[in-house]
Amino acid sequence: AYKIASFKPGTEIVWQRVRDYWGAKLPVKIGRENFDRQRFSYFLDDNASWQAFTKGGFEDFRVESRAQRWAVEYTFPAIKAGDVIKAEYPTTSPEPMQAYVMNTRRPLFQDVRVRQALTYAYDFESMNRTIFFGAYTRTDSYFEGGDLASSGLPQGKELEILQQYRDKLPPELFTQEFKLPVYTTPQSGRENLRKAYDLFKQAGWVNRGGKLVNEKTGEPFRIEFLGNDPVDERVAGPLIDNLRRLGIDATLRIVDDSQYTNRTRAFDFDMLA
């Protein structure tokens, strides 16, 4: 166990190990909490954190979350001198989710066909190849890597539970294994975009003069992506381009962390980047 040794609000906190902690020998604690002191420094900007790390004396351990940085930016002097070791470790725990999140509280996204159409417009394969340096594997479950991850068709106890709600669930849930659209060739890309448009049309959206509009009201289909990192421009760009090809008025708004937090808490967004 640790107690606070010192802190600077908004800057850092230092934790001191409690040597006479009563639970130190409990099985759940054995092999853990081995450091006498731990210092956590806070940065509001990831780039500032990265620059501090490359100069040394800031972090003992860093988990890298950007594929581009991992691929091409670990060339600073401490790496070359062997003072920083770059290594990959196989994961044995559920993976964190990284995704575009739709605000289904908004009427625009309440039709499942619209949500499916937006998914068909997402070209993961090209983005992984050109932006993420081939470092990513696409997740197809919110609980990827864990016991609760979806796979195959429902069976056993899972099927037994779902049968009770069969009349309220999509029929294909019981007959088709879930698969995300794949962009492997230019032809498959065109097919996916055609499928996306067909789904939009089924949901009441049609292309008029190059713009996707509501067939009954003429209201244009607009989506604003909300992000809090300039990198979001690079990541969201390919999807926005595909949506514009379908006639959607798609834009990206980058805000600071406080605005991002306030807007997400108030559900004041269309999609999160």
PDB file of C-alpha atoms in Angstrom:
ATOM      1  CA  ALA A   1       0.000   0.000   0.000  1.00  0.00           C
ATOM      2  CA  TYR A   2       1.073   3.577  -0.572  1.00  0.00           C
ATOM      3  CA  LYS A   3       0.364   6.940   1.011  1.00  0.00           C
ATOM      4  CA  ILE A   4       0.752  10.416  -0.441  1.00  0.00           C
ATOM      5  CA  ALA A   5       4.212  11.827   0.264  1.00  0.00           C
ATOM      6  CA  SER A   6       3.792  15.094  -1.646  1.00  0.00           C
ATOM      7  CA  PHE A   7       1.871  16.622  -4.512  1.00  0.00           C
ATOM      8  CA  LYS A   8       1.633  19.655  -6.757  1.00  0.00           C
ATOM      9  CA  PRO A   9      -1.965  20.106  -7.959  1.00  0.00           C
ATOM     10  CA  GLY A  10      -2.226  19.531 -11.685  1.00  0.00           C
ATOM     11  CA  THR A  11       1.492  18.713 -11.990  1.00  0.00           C
ATOM     12  CA  GLU A  12       2.565  15.653 -10.019  1.00  0.00           C
ATOM     13  CA  ILE A  13       1.909  13.360  -7.064  1.00  0.00           C
ATOM     14  CA  VAL A  14       4.461  11.264  -5.154  1.00  0.00           C
ATOM     15  CA  TRP A  15       3.450   8.058  -3.382  1.00  0.00           C
ATOM     16  CA  GLN A  16       5.485   6.540  -0.506  1.00  0.00           C
ATOM     17  CA  ARG A  17       5.266   2.821   0.276  1.00  0.00           C
ATOM     18  CA  VAL A  18       3.823   1.943   3.710  1.00  0.00           C
ATOM     19  CA  ARG A  19       6.387  -0.533   5.045  1.00  0.00           C
ATOM     20  CA  ASP A  20       4.250  -1.843   7.906  1.00  0.00           C
ATOM     21  CA  TYR A  21       1.107  -2.295   5.794  1.00  0.00           C
ATOM     22  CA  TRP A  22      -0.921  -5.095   7.398  1.00  0.00           C
ATOM     23  CA  GLY A  23      -1.928  -6.719   4.099  1.00  0.00           C
ATOM     24  CA  ALA A  24       1.512  -6.865   2.458  1.00  0.00           C
ATOM     25  CA  LYS A  25       1.680 -10.671   2.713  1.00  0.00           C
ATOM     26  CA  LEU A  26      -1.792 -11.407   1.415  1.00  0.00           C
ATOM     27  CA  PRO A  27      -1.684 -13.610  -1.721  1.00  0.00           C
ATOM     28  CA  VAL A  28      -3.142 -10.815  -3.841  1.00  0.00           C
ATOM     29  CA  LYS A  29      -0.224  -8.530  -2.855  1.00  0.00           C
ATOM     30  CA  ILE A  30       2.734 -10.895  -3.131  1.00  0.00           C
ATOM     31  CA  GLY A  31       5.117  -9.820  -5.879  1.00  0.00           C
ATOM     32  CA  ARG A  32       3.533  -6.399  -6.231  1.00  0.00           C
ATOM     33  CA  GLU A  33       4.203  -2.877  -4.909  1.00  0.00           C
ATOM     34  CA  ASN A  34       7.979  -3.294  -4.933  1.00  0.00           C
ATOM     35  CA  PHE A  35       8.996   0.353  -5.236  1.00  0.00           C
ATOM     36  CA  ASP A  36       9.513   2.589  -2.207  1.00  0.00           C
ATOM     37  CA  ARG A  37       8.434   5.710  -4.084  1.00  0.00           C
ATOM     38  CA  GLN A  38       6.340   6.312  -7.171  1.00  0.00           C
ATOM     39  CA  ARG A  39       6.069   9.678  -8.892  1.00  0.00           C
ATOM     40  CA  PHE A  40       3.300  10.436 -11.386  1.00  0.00           C
ATOM     41  CA  SER A  41       3.619  13.553 -13.544  1.00  0.00           C
ATOM     42  CA  TYR A  42       0.645  14.936 -15.445  1.00  0.00           C
ATOM     43  CA  PHE A  43       0.688  16.405 -18.950  1.00  0.00           C
ATOM     44  CA  LEU A  44      -2.333  17.852 -20.717  1.00  0.00           C
ATOM     45  CA  ASP A  45      -0.703  17.279 -24.098  1.00  0.00           C
ATOM     46  CA  ASP A  46       0.564  13.902 -25.307  1.00  0.00           C
ATOM     47  CA  ASN A  47       3.247  15.489 -27.481  1.00  0.00           C
ATOM     48  CA  ALA A  48       4.674  17.322 -24.470  1.00  0.00           C
ATOM     49  CA  SER A  49       4.763  14.031 -22.572  1.00  0.00           C
ATOM     50  CA  TRP A  50       6.585  12.376 -25.488  1.00  0.00           C
ATOM     51  CA  GLN A  51       9.187  15.136 -25.716  1.00  0.00           C
ATOM     52  CA  ALA A  52       9.857  14.892 -21.987  1.00  0.00           C
ATOM     53  CA  PHE A  53      10.304  11.131 -22.322  1.00  0.00           C
ATOM     54  CA  THR A  54      12.833  11.410 -25.161  1.00  0.00           C
ATOM     55  CA  LYS A  55      14.971  13.835 -23.154  1.00  0.00           C
ATOM     56  CA  GLY A  56      15.274  11.340 -20.286  1.00  0.00           C
ATOM     57  CA  GLY A  57      14.793  11.485 -16.539  1.00  0.00           C
ATOM     58  CA  PHE A  58      11.018  11.655 -16.808  1.00  0.00           C
ATOM     59  CA  GLU A  59       9.606   8.159 -17.230  1.00  0.00           C
ATOM     60  CA  ASP A  60      10.935   4.724 -16.349  1.00  0.00           C
ATOM     61  CA  PHE A  61       8.229   2.953 -18.328  1.00  0.00           C
ATOM     62  CA  ARG A  62       6.074   4.127 -21.211  1.00  0.00           C
ATOM     63  CA  VAL A  63       3.206   2.406 -22.992  1.00  0.00           C
ATOM     64  CA  GLU A  64       3.113   3.631 -26.587  1.00  0.00           C
ATOM     65  CA  SER A  65      -0.326   4.151 -28.123  1.00  0.00           C
ATOM     66  CA  ARG A  66       0.534   5.621 -31.539  1.00  0.00           C
ATOM     67  CA  ALA A  67       1.488   3.293 -34.368  1.00  0.00           C
ATOM     68  CA  GLN A  68       3.325   5.964 -36.360  1.00  0.00           C
ATOM     69  CA  ARG A  69       5.444   6.985 -33.397  1.00  0.00           C
ATOM     70  CA  TRP A  70       6.256   3.361 -32.603  1.00  0.00           C
ATOM     71  CA  ALA A  71       7.267   2.708 -36.202  1.00  0.00           C
ATOM     72  CA  VAL A  72       9.430   5.725 -37.023  1.00  0.00           C
ATOM     73  CA  GLU A  73      10.087   7.993 -34.023  1.00  0.00           C
ATOM     74  CA  TYR A  74      11.994   5.748 -31.620  1.00  0.00           C
ATOM     75  CA  THR A  75      15.321   7.004 -32.938  1.00  0.00           C
ATOM     76  CA  PHE A  76      16.274   9.503 -30.222  1.00  0.00           C
ATOM     77  CA  PRO A  77      19.747   9.387 -28.570  1.00  0.00           C
ATOM     78  CA  ALA A  78      18.703   7.360 -25.511  1.00  0.00           C
ATOM     79  CA  ILE A  79      17.461   4.567 -27.795  1.00  0.00           C
ATOM     80  CA  LYS A  80      20.726   4.517 -29.730  1.00  0.00           C
ATOM     81  CA  ALA A  81      22.726   4.504 -26.490  1.00  0.00           C
ATOM     82  CA  GLY A  82      20.731   1.581 -25.119  1.00  0.00           C
ATOM     83  CA  ASP A  83      19.351   3.594 -22.204  1.00  0.00           C
ATOM     84  CA  VAL A  84      15.806   3.078 -23.482  1.00  0.00           C
ATOM     85  CA  ILE A  85      14.732  -0.395 -24.556  1.00  0.00           C
ATOM     86  CA  LYS A  86      11.972  -0.709 -27.143  1.00  0.00           C
ATOM     87  CA  ALA A  87      10.160  -4.023 -26.729  1.00  0.00           C
ATOM     88  CA  GLU A  88       6.840  -5.693 -27.526  1.00  0.00           C
ATOM     89  CA  TYR A  89       5.040  -7.993 -25.107  1.00  0.00           C
ATOM     90  CA  PRO A  90       2.198 -10.381 -25.957  1.00  0.00           C
ATOM     91  CA  THR A  91      -1.003  -9.403 -24.216  1.00  0.00           C
ATOM     92  CA  THR A  92      -2.862 -11.877 -22.047  1.00  0.00           C
ATOM     93  CA  SER A  93      -5.740  -9.628 -21.045  1.00  0.00           C
ATOM     94  CA  PRO A  94      -8.753  -8.070 -22.789  1.00  0.00           C
ATOM     95  CA  GLU A  95      -7.856  -5.366 -25.282  1.00  0.00           C
ATOM     96  CA  PRO A  96      -8.933  -1.729 -24.856  1.00  0.00           C
ATOM     97  CA  MET A  97     -11.537  -0.567 -27.350  1.00  0.00           C
ATOM     98  CA  GLN A  98     -10.654   2.055 -29.947  1.00  0.00           C
ATOM     99  CA  ALA A  99     -13.528   3.000 -32.217  1.00  0.00           C
ATOM    100  CA  TYR A 100     -15.745   5.664 -33.722  1.00  0.00           C
ATOM    101  CA  VAL A 101     -18.673   6.036 -31.337  1.00  0.00           C
ATOM    102  CA  MET A 102     -22.115   7.064 -32.588  1.00  0.00           C
ATOM    103  CA  ASN A 103     -24.477   8.990 -30.349  1.00  0.00           C
ATOM    104  CA  THR A 104     -27.577   6.813 -30.702  1.00  0.00           C
ATOM    105  CA  ARG A 105     -29.541   9.280 -28.590  1.00  0.00           C
ATOM    106  CA  ARG A 106     -29.777  11.372 -31.740  1.00  0.00           C
ATOM    107  CA  PRO A 107     -32.536  10.413 -34.196  1.00  0.00           C
ATOM    108  CA  LEU A 108     -30.021  10.283 -37.059  1.00  0.00           C
ATOM    109  CA  PHE A 109     -28.411   7.123 -35.678  1.00  0.00           C
ATOM    110  CA  GLN A 110     -31.443   5.287 -34.326  1.00  0.00           C
ATOM    111  CA  ASP A 111     -32.045   3.366 -37.552  1.00  0.00           C
ATOM    112  CA  VAL A 112     -29.791   0.298 -37.560  1.00  0.00           C
ATOM    113  CA  ARG A 113     -29.462   0.539 -41.352  1.00  0.00           C
ATOM    114  CA  VAL A 114     -27.822   3.947 -40.997  1.00  0.00           C
ATOM    115  CA  ARG A 115     -25.340   2.557 -38.489  1.00  0.00           C
ATOM    116  CA  GLN A 116     -24.605  -0.381 -40.771  1.00  0.00           C
ATOM    117  CA  ALA A 117     -24.124   1.950 -43.744  1.00  0.00           C
ATOM    118  CA  LEU A 118     -21.591   4.035 -41.831  1.00  0.00           C
ATOM    119  CA  THR A 119     -19.707   0.850 -40.979  1.00  0.00           C
ATOM    120  CA  TYR A 120     -19.560  -0.135 -44.657  1.00  0.00           C
ATOM    121  CA  ALA A 121     -17.945   3.234 -45.412  1.00  0.00           C
ATOM    122  CA  TYR A 122     -15.010   2.566 -43.072  1.00  0.00           C
ATOM    123  CA  ASP A 123     -11.942   1.309 -44.951  1.00  0.00           C
ATOM    124  CA  PHE A 124      -9.862  -0.158 -42.127  1.00  0.00           C
ATOM    125  CA  GLU A 125      -7.498  -2.115 -44.365  1.00  0.00           C
ATOM    126  CA  SER A 126      -6.242   0.915 -46.308  1.00  0.00           C
ATOM    127  CA  MET A 127      -5.886   2.964 -43.135  1.00  0.00           C
ATOM    128  CA  ASN A 128      -3.953   0.205 -41.403  1.00  0.00           C
ATOM    129  CA  ARG A 129      -1.614  -0.035 -44.376  1.00  0.00           C
ATOM    130  CA  THR A 130      -1.052   3.687 -45.015  1.00  0.00           C
ATOM    131  CA  ILE A 131      -1.531   5.318 -41.605  1.00  0.00           C
ATOM    132  CA  PHE A 132      -0.984   2.684 -38.916  1.00  0.00           C
ATOM    133  CA  PHE A 133       2.044   0.939 -40.480  1.00  0.00           C
ATOM    134  CA  GLY A 134       0.210  -2.398 -40.451  1.00  0.00           C
ATOM    135  CA  ALA A 135       0.412  -2.486 -36.659  1.00  0.00           C
ATOM    136  CA  TYR A 136      -3.274  -3.006 -35.901  1.00  0.00           C
ATOM    137  CA  THR A 137      -5.630  -5.957 -35.972  1.00  0.00           C
ATOM    138  CA  ARG A 138      -9.258  -4.962 -36.288  1.00  0.00           C
ATOM    139  CA  THR A 139     -11.428  -5.770 -33.309  1.00  0.00           C
ATOM    140  CA  ASP A 140     -14.846  -7.317 -33.854  1.00  0.00           C
ATOM    141  CA  SER A 141     -15.972  -7.387 -30.239  1.00  0.00           C
ATOM    142  CA  TYR A 142     -16.228  -4.817 -27.463  1.00  0.00           C
ATOM    143  CA  PHE A 143     -14.630  -7.430 -25.186  1.00  0.00           C
ATOM    144  CA  GLU A 144     -11.801  -8.377 -27.574  1.00  0.00           C
ATOM    145  CA  GLY A 145      -9.295 -10.806 -26.081  1.00  0.00           C
ATOM    146  CA  GLY A 146     -11.482 -11.696 -23.110  1.00  0.00           C
ATOM    147  CA  ASP A 147     -13.838 -14.519 -22.207  1.00  0.00           C
ATOM    148  CA  LEU A 148     -16.839 -12.352 -23.104  1.00  0.00           C
ATOM    149  CA  ALA A 149     -15.681 -11.672 -26.681  1.00  0.00           C
ATOM    150  CA  SER A 150     -18.175 -12.731 -29.328  1.00  0.00           C
ATOM    151  CA  SER A 151     -17.287 -15.516 -31.755  1.00  0.00           C
ATOM    152  CA  GLY A 152     -19.207 -17.692 -34.177  1.00  0.00           C
ATOM    153  CA  LEU A 153     -22.937 -18.302 -33.865  1.00  0.00           C
ATOM    154  CA  PRO A 154     -24.712 -18.268 -30.497  1.00  0.00           C
ATOM    155  CA  GLN A 155     -24.736 -21.647 -28.807  1.00  0.00           C
ATOM    156  CA  GLY A 156     -25.166 -23.259 -25.424  1.00  0.00           C
ATOM    157  CA  LYS A 157     -26.253 -20.996 -22.595  1.00  0.00           C
ATOM    158  CA  GLU A 158     -25.828 -17.907 -24.778  1.00  0.00           C
ATOM    159  CA  LEU A 159     -28.324 -19.260 -27.312  1.00  0.00           C
ATOM    160  CA  GLU A 160     -30.648 -20.337 -24.522  1.00  0.00           C
ATOM    161  CA  ILE A 161     -30.804 -16.777 -23.204  1.00  0.00           C
ATOM    162  CA  LEU A 162     -31.178 -15.187 -26.647  1.00  0.00           C
ATOM    163  CA  GLN A 163     -34.043 -17.527 -27.575  1.00  0.00           C
ATOM    164  CA  GLN A 164     -36.186 -15.801 -24.953  1.00  0.00           C
ATOM    165  CA  TYR A 165     -35.934 -12.540 -26.940  1.00  0.00           C
ATOM    166  CA  ARG A 166     -35.855 -13.964 -30.457  1.00  0.00           C
ATOM    167  CA  ASP A 167     -38.837 -11.928 -31.646  1.00  0.00           C
ATOM    168  CA  LYS A 168     -37.033  -8.706 -30.658  1.00  0.00           C
ATOM    169  CA  LEU A 169     -33.652  -9.549 -32.196  1.00  0.00           C
ATOM    170  CA  PRO A 170     -32.448  -9.494 -35.835  1.00  0.00           C
ATOM    171  CA  PRO A 171     -33.027 -12.919 -37.466  1.00  0.00           C
ATOM    172  CA  GLU A 172     -29.469 -12.983 -38.841  1.00  0.00           C
ATOM    173  CA  LEU A 173     -28.105 -13.042 -35.284  1.00  0.00           C
ATOM    174  CA  PHE A 174     -29.015 -16.733 -35.178  1.00  0.00           C
ATOM    175  CA  THR A 175     -27.938 -17.685 -38.700  1.00  0.00           C
ATOM    176  CA  GLN A 176     -24.967 -15.511 -39.755  1.00  0.00           C
ATOM    177  CA  GLU A 177     -21.638 -15.139 -37.997  1.00  0.00           C
ATOM    178  CA  PHE A 178     -20.821 -11.458 -37.473  1.00  0.00           C
ATOM    179  CA  LYS A 179     -18.287 -10.162 -39.997  1.00  0.00           C
ATOM    180  CA  LEU A 180     -17.141  -6.599 -40.586  1.00  0.00           C
ATOM    181  CA  PRO A 181     -16.843  -5.251 -44.150  1.00  0.00           C
ATOM    182  CA  VAL A 182     -13.382  -5.741 -45.657  1.00  0.00           C
ATOM    183  CA  TYR A 183     -11.605  -3.475 -48.165  1.00  0.00           C
ATOM    184  CA  THR A 184      -9.100  -5.745 -49.914  1.00  0.00           C
ATOM    185  CA  THR A 185      -9.268  -4.448 -53.500  1.00  0.00           C
ATOM    186  CA  PRO A 186     -10.557  -1.329 -55.284  1.00  0.00           C
ATOM    187  CA  GLN A 187     -13.502  -3.451 -56.414  1.00  0.00           C
ATOM    188  CA  SER A 188     -14.417  -4.453 -52.860  1.00  0.00           C
ATOM    189  CA  GLY A 189     -14.186  -0.797 -51.878  1.00  0.00           C
ATOM    190  CA  ARG A 190     -16.701   0.187 -54.546  1.00  0.00           C
ATOM    191  CA  GLU A 191     -18.965  -2.699 -53.541  1.00  0.00           C
ATOM    192  CA  ASN A 192     -18.877  -1.623 -49.898  1.00  0.00           C
ATOM    193  CA  LEU A 193     -19.796   1.951 -50.778  1.00  0.00           C
ATOM    194  CA  ARG A 194     -22.649   0.711 -52.985  1.00  0.00           C
ATOM    195  CA  LYS A 195     -23.861  -1.427 -50.081  1.00  0.00           C
ATOM    196  CA  ALA A 196     -23.633   1.611 -47.812  1.00  0.00           C
ATOM    197  CA  TYR A 197     -25.751   3.675 -50.205  1.00  0.00           C
ATOM    198  CA  ASP A 198     -28.319   0.875 -50.536  1.00  0.00           C
ATOM    199  CA  LEU A 199     -28.675   0.791 -46.753  1.00  0.00           C
ATOM    200  CA  PHE A 200     -29.046   4.575 -46.591  1.00  0.00           C
ATOM    201  CA  LYS A 201     -31.735   4.372 -49.283  1.00  0.00           C
ATOM    202  CA  GLN A 202     -33.607   1.688 -47.355  1.00  0.00           C
ATOM    203  CA  ALA A 203     -33.496   4.008 -44.336  1.00  0.00           C
ATOM    204  CA  GLY A 204     -35.051   6.864 -46.334  1.00  0.00           C
ATOM    205  CA  TRP A 205     -31.965   8.766 -47.513  1.00  0.00           C
ATOM    206  CA  VAL A 206     -31.359   9.452 -51.221  1.00  0.00           C
ATOM    207  CA  ASN A 207     -28.731  11.244 -53.293  1.00  0.00           C
ATOM    208  CA  ARG A 208     -29.955  14.441 -54.930  1.00  0.00           C
ATOM    209  CA  GLY A 209     -27.469  16.579 -56.785  1.00  0.00           C
ATOM    210  CA  GLY A 210     -24.567  14.860 -55.075  1.00  0.00           C
ATOM    211  CA  LYS A 211     -26.002  15.396 -51.581  1.00  0.00           C
ATOM    212  CA  LEU A 212     -27.510  12.714 -49.349  1.00  0.00           C
ATOM    213  CA  VAL A 213     -30.870  14.022 -48.150  1.00  0.00           C
ATOM    214  CA  ASN A 214     -33.945  12.715 -46.396  1.00  0.00           C
ATOM    215  CA  GLU A 215     -36.328  11.474 -49.077  1.00  0.00           C
ATOM    216  CA  LYS A 216     -39.380  12.991 -47.362  1.00  0.00           C
ATOM    217  CA  THR A 217     -38.092  16.235 -45.850  1.00  0.00           C
ATOM    218  CA  GLY A 218     -35.093  17.074 -48.016  1.00  0.00           C
ATOM    219  CA  GLU A 219     -32.989  17.515 -44.872  1.00  0.00           C
ATOM    220  CA  PRO A 220     -29.275  16.937 -45.618  1.00  0.00           C
ATOM    221  CA  PHE A 221     -27.417  14.149 -43.841  1.00  0.00           C
ATOM    222  CA  ARG A 222     -24.812  15.852 -41.626  1.00  0.00           C
ATOM    223  CA  ILE A 223     -22.275  14.325 -39.247  1.00  0.00           C
ATOM    224  CA  GLU A 224     -19.776  16.142 -37.067  1.00  0.00           C
ATOM    225  CA  PHE A 225     -16.921  14.083 -35.646  1.00  0.00           C
ATOM    226  CA  LEU A 226     -15.691  15.349 -32.279  1.00  0.00           C
ATOM    227  CA  GLY A 227     -12.039  14.917 -31.307  1.00  0.00           C
ATOM    228  CA  ASN A 228      -9.559  16.297 -28.780  1.00  0.00           C
ATOM    229  CA  ASP A 229      -6.248  15.558 -30.504  1.00  0.00           C
ATOM    230  CA  PRO A 230      -4.825  17.024 -33.746  1.00  0.00           C
ATOM    231  CA  VAL A 231      -3.946  13.443 -34.740  1.00  0.00           C
ATOM    232  CA  ASP A 232      -7.695  12.839 -35.110  1.00  0.00           C
ATOM    233  CA  GLU A 233      -7.569  14.852 -38.347  1.00  0.00           C
ATOM    234  CA  ARG A 234      -5.270  12.267 -39.879  1.00  0.00           C
ATOM    235  CA  VAL A 235      -7.183   9.285 -38.522  1.00  0.00           C
ATOM    236  CA  ALA A 236     -10.719  10.485 -39.267  1.00  0.00           C
ATOM    237  CA  GLY A 237      -9.844  11.913 -42.685  1.00  0.00           C
ATOM    238  CA  PRO A 238     -10.213   8.720 -44.791  1.00  0.00           C
ATOM    239  CA  LEU A 239     -13.622   7.908 -43.300  1.00  0.00           C
ATOM    240  CA  ILE A 240     -14.816  11.481 -43.797  1.00  0.00           C
ATOM    241  CA  ASP A 241     -13.663  11.323 -47.427  1.00  0.00           C
ATOM    242  CA  ASN A 242     -15.697   8.156 -48.027  1.00  0.00           C
ATOM    243  CA  LEU A 243     -18.757   9.671 -46.363  1.00  0.00           C
ATOM    244  CA  ARG A 244     -18.475  12.722 -48.598  1.00  0.00           C
ATOM    245  CA  ARG A 245     -18.332  10.431 -51.630  1.00  0.00           C
ATOM    246  CA  LEU A 246     -21.740   9.171 -50.497  1.00  0.00           C
ATOM    247  CA  GLY A 247     -23.048  12.747 -50.339  1.00  0.00           C
ATOM    248  CA  ILE A 248     -22.820  13.185 -46.571  1.00  0.00           C
ATOM    249  CA  ASP A 249     -21.861  16.567 -45.125  1.00  0.00           C
ATOM    250  CA  ALA A 250     -19.156  15.181 -42.806  1.00  0.00           C
ATOM    251  CA  THR A 251     -16.855  17.414 -40.756  1.00  0.00           C
ATOM    252  CA  LEU A 252     -14.386  17.112 -37.874  1.00  0.00           C
ATOM    253  CA  ARG A 253     -14.179  19.474 -34.925  1.00  0.00           C
ATOM    254  CA  ILE A 254     -11.118  19.419 -32.648  1.00  0.00           C
ATOM    255  CA  VAL A 255     -11.661  20.908 -29.180  1.00  0.00           C
ATOM    256  CA  ASP A 256      -9.554  21.114 -26.034  1.00  0.00           C
ATOM    257  CA  ASP A 257      -9.802  18.468 -23.321  1.00  0.00           C
ATOM    258  CA  SER A 258     -12.202  20.406 -21.094  1.00  0.00           C
ATOM    259  CA  GLN A 259     -14.653  21.039 -23.953  1.00  0.00           C
ATOM    260  CA  TYR A 260     -14.344  17.423 -25.050  1.00  0.00           C
ATOM    261  CA  THR A 261     -15.132  16.180 -21.548  1.00  0.00           C
ATOM    262  CA  ASN A 262     -18.072  18.548 -21.116  1.00  0.00           C
ATOM    263  CA  ARG A 263     -19.569  17.718 -24.510  1.00  0.00           C
ATOM    264  CA  THR A 264     -19.236  13.960 -24.084  1.00  0.00           C
ATOM    265  CA  ARG A 265     -20.745  14.093 -20.604  1.00  0.00           C
ATOM    266  CA  ALA A 266     -23.666  16.088 -21.989  1.00  0.00           C
ATOM    267  CA  PHE A 267     -23.901  13.773 -25.053  1.00  0.00           C
ATOM    268  CA  ASP A 268     -23.431  16.856 -27.231  1.00  0.00           C
ATOM    269  CA  PHE A 269     -21.879  15.131 -30.237  1.00  0.00           C
ATOM    270  CA  ASP A 270     -22.715  13.115 -33.349  1.00  0.00           C
ATOM    271  CA  MET A 271     -19.697  10.811 -33.436  1.00  0.00           C
ATOM    272  CA  LEU A 272     -16.526  10.627 -31.369  1.00  0.00           C
ATOM    273  CA  ALA A 273     -13.281  10.262 -33.293  1.00  0.00           C
TER     274      ALA A 273
END
